[in-house]
Structures are given as C-alpha cells and as structure tokens.
Tab-separated table of C-alpha atoms in Angstrom:
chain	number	residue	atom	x	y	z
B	1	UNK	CA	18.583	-8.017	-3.088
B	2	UNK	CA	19.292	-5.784	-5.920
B	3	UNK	CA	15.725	-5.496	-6.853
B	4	UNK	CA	14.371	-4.703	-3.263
B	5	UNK	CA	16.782	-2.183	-3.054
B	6	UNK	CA	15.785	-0.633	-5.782
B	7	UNK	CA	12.043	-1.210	-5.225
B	8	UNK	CA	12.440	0.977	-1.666
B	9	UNK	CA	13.910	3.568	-3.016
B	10	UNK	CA	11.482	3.999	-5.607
B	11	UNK	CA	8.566	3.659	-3.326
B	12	UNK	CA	10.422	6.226	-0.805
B	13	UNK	CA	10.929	9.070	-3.986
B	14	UNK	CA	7.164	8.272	-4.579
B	15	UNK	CA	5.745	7.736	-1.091
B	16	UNK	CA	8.010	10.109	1.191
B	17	UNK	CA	8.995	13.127	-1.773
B	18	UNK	CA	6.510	12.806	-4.163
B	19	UNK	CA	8.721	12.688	-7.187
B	20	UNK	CA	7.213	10.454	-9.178
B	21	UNK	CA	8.812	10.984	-12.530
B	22	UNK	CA	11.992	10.260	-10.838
B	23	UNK	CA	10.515	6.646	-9.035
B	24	UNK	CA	9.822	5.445	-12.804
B	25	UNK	CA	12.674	4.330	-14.028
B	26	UNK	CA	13.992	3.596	-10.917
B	27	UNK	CA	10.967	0.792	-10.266
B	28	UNK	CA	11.188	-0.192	-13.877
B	29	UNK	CA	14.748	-0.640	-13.666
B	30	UNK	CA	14.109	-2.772	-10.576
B	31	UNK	CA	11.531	-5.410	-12.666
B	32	UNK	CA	14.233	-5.488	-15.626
B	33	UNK	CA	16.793	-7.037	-13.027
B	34	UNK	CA	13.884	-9.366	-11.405
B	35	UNK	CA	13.018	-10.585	-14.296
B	36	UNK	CA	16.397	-10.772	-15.909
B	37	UNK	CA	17.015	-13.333	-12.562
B	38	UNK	CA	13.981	-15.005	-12.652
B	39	UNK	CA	13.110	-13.194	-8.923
B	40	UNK	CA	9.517	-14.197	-9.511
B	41	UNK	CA	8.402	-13.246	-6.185
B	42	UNK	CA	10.512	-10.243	-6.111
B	43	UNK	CA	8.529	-9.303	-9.484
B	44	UNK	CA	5.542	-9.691	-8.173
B	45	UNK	CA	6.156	-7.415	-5.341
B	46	UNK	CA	7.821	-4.713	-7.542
B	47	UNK	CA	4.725	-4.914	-9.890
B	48	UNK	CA	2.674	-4.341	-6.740
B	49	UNK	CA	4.700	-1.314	-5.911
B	50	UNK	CA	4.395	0.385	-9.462
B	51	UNK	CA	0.586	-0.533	-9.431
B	52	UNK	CA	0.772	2.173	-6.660
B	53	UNK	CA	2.479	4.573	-8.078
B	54	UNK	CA	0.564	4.359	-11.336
B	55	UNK	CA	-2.265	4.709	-9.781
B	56	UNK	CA	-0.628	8.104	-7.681
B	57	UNK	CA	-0.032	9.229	-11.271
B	58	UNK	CA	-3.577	8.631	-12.501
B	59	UNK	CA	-2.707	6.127	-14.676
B	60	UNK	CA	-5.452	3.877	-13.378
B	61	UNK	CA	-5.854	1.607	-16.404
B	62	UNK	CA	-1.908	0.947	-16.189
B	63	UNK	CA	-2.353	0.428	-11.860
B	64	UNK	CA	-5.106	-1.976	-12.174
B	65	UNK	CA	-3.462	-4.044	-15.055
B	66	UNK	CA	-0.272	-4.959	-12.585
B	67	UNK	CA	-2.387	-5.555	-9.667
B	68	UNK	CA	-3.838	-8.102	-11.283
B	69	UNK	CA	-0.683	-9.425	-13.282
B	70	UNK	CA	0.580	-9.384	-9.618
B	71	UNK	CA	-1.771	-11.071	-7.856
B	72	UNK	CA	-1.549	-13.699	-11.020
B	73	UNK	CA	2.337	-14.269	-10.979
B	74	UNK	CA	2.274	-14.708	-7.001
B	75	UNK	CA	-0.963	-15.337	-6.194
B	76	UNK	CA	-3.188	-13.942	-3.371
B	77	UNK	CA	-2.158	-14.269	-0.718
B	78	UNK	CA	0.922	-12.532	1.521
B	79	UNK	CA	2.700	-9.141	1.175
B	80	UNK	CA	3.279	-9.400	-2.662
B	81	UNK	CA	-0.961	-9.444	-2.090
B	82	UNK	CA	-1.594	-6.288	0.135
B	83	UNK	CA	-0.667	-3.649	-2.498
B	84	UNK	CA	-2.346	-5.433	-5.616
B	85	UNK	CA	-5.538	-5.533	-3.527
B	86	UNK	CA	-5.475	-2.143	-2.245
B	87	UNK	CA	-5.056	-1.010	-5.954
B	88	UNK	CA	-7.568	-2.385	-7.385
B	89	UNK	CA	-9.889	-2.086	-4.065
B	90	UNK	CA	-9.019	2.133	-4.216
B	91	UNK	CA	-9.725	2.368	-7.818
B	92	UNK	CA	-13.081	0.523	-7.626
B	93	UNK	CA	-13.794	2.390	-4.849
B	94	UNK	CA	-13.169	5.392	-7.004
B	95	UNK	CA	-15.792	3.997	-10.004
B	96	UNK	CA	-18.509	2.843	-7.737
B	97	UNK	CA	-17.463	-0.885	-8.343
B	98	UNK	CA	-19.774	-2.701	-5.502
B	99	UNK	CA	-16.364	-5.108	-5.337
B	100	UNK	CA	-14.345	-2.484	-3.635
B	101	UNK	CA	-14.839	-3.552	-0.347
B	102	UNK	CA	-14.224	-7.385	-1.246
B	103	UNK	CA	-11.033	-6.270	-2.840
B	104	UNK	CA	-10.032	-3.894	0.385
B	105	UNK	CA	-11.259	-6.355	2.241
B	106	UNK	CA	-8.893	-9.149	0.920
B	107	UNK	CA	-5.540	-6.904	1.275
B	108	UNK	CA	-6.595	-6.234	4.824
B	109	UNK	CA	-6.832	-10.282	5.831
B	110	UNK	CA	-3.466	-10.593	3.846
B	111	UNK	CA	-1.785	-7.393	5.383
B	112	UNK	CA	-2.851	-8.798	8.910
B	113	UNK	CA	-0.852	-12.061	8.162
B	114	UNK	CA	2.097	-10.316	7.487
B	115	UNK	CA	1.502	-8.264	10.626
B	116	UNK	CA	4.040	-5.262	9.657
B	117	UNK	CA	2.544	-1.409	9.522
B	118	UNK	CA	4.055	-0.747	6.369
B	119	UNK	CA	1.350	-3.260	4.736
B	120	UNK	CA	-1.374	-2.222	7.058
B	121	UNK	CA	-0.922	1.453	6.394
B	122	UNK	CA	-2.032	1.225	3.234
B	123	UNK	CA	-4.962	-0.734	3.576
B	124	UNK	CA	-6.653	1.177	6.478
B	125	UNK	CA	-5.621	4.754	4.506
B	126	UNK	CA	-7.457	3.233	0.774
B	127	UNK	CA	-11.013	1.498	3.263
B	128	UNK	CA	-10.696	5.161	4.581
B	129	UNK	CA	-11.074	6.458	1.602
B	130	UNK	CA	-13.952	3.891	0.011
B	131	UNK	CA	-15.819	5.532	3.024
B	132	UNK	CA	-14.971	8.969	1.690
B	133	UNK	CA	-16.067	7.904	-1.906
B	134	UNK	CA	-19.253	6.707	-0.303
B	135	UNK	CA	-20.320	9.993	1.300
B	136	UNK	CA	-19.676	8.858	4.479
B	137	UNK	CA	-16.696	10.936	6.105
B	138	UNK	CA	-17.355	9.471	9.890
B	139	UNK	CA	-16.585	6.122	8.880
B	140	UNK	CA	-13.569	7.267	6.978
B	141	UNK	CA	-12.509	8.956	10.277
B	142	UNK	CA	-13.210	5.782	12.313
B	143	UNK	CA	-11.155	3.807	10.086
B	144	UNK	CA	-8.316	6.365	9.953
B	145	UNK	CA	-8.285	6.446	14.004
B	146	UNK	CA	-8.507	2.538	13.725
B	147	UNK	CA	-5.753	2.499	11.575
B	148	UNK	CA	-3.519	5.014	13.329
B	149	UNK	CA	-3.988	2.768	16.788
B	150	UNK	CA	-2.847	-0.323	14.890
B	151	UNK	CA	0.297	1.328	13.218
B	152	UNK	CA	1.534	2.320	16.538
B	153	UNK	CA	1.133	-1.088	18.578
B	154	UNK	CA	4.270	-2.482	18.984
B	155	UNK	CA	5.168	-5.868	17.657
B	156	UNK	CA	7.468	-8.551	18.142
B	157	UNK	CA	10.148	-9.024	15.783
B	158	UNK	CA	9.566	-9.982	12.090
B	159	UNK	CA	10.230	-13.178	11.312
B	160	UNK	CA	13.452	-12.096	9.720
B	161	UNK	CA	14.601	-10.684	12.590
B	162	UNK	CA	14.083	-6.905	11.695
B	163	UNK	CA	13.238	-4.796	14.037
B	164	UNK	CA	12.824	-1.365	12.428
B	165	UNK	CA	8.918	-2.806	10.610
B	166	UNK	CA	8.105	-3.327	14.639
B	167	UNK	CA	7.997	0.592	15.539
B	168	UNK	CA	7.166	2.230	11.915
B	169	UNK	CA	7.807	6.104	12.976
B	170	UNK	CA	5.369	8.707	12.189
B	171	UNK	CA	5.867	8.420	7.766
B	172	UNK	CA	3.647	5.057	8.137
B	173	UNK	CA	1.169	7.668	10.099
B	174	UNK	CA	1.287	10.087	7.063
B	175	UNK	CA	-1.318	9.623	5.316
B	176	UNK	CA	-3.950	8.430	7.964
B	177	UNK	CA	-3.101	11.367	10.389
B	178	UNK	CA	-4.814	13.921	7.367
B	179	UNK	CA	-8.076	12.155	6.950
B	180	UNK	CA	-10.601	15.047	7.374
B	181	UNK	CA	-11.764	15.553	11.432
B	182	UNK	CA	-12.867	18.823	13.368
B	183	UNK	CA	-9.996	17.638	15.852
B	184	UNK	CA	-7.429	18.586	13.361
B	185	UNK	CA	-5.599	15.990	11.381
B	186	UNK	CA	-6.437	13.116	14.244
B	187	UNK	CA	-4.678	15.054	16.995
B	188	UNK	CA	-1.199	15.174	14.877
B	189	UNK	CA	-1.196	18.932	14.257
C-alpha cells in the first residue's frame, strides 16, 4: 500500500494546497515503487492521478499521454478509468474536440459503478466545465447543482468496508460549490 499512500498524498498537496511542484516527485516516486512491484493496477491508477495534475500544470500534451497509457495498462473500465476519462474528456473539451462529451461521458458511467464522491466529483466539476467551454454557463450551473446533490447523498459502505468515501465532507464540494451563479457560489458562501 506503499504506492496508494503515496498517490494520496500527492493528490492532497495538488488537490487540497495547490503545491504542485511539491506533488511531483512525490507521484513519480509513487509509479517508481508500482512499477518496481509489478502493482499494475496500482500504476494505472497513479498514472491517472498525475494525468490530473499535469493537466493542473498545463502540461496537457504530458496529461493526455497517461490517460491514455492508463486507460491502456488497465483498461476502461472502474476507478483506475474515471480520472483518465475526465482528462482527456476536460482537455478536449478545452480544444473543441466534438469527443469530449463521449469521453466525459464514459468516466461518468465508470465513476457511477464505483459509486464513491471522490470519483464523481471530478466528473460532474470537468461536464461542468465542457458546458462552460461551450458558452453555455446555465448548463454548467445545472450540472454543478447536480453534482453537489449527488456528492452529499449518503451511501452505504464501500465494498471494503470504509466508511469515510460514504460522507465525503465539504473538500469533495470544492470545486463544484464555485461554478459561476448569481446565488453566490451555489449557496456555499
């Protein structure tokens, strides 16, 4: 568990403090061990995690390249699928690609499956933001308040057992609660 460890905390320096130059090494570090083990499902995953933060550091070329080495190691479907898809959906969304919404799409159905908010979060925040990078801001609001309804629903226990992914806490919320509204930020002000 080495590797997931190490794969959290580099998504919480990215995600949660925004220090990006210090969730590098930590994430890379993280694949070295993976693939030093031969975790190939932990590697996937990881990959999927540094797609994200490559592509919060603008390195798009570099996100999209392990979402799809991802999504070819593991294949497409589960949670070592959400953040590949929402890559690659978000940065097509971003060019004008008309295969955004088939990606977003895709990391949605597989984010349902797993059923946790931490891997719906993300997917309802990037479709948000496809309607945003479409010109239409009321649909981006609809799926934000969508979103934000689904992240709070309580759920019964993962299958592991762990109860904390069942009631996420407002840093799942982040993100959505901001999308631009005349309401202020969704009613979380």
């Amino acid at each position: 568990h080495a590797h997931r460890a190490l794969g959290n905390l580099a998504s919480i320096v990215s995600d949660d403090l925004a220090r990006y130059d210090t969730a590098v090494p930590l994430i890379d570090r993280a694949l070295a061990f993976a693939e030093q083990y031969d975790l190939d499902a932990g590697y996937a995953w990881l990959l999927g995690q540094r797609a994200k933060l490559r592509l919060e550091r603008g390195d798009w070329s570099g996100a999209f390249a392990d979402a799809d080495t991802a999504l070819a190691r593991s294949g497409p479907r589960g949670v070592n699928a959400v953040l590949p898809f929402t890559v690659r959906g978000r940065i097509q969304a971003a060019r004008g690609d008309p295969e955004a919404m088939t990606s977003l799409d895709e990391a949605a159905r597989q984010a349902d499956r797993v059923g946790d908010a931490q891997w719906v979060s993300p997917v309802v925040d990037a479709r948000a933001e496809y309607f945003l990078w479409a010109g239409d801001a009321d649909r981006a609001q609809e799926e934000a308040r969508r979103g934000i309804q689904r992240v709070r629903r309580p759920r019964s226990a993962s299958r592991d057992g762990n109860l904390g992914s069942i009631f996420p806490g407002r840093h799942v919320e982040r993100r959505l609660a901001y999308w631009p509204t005349s309401d202020f930020a969704l009613g979380f002000g």
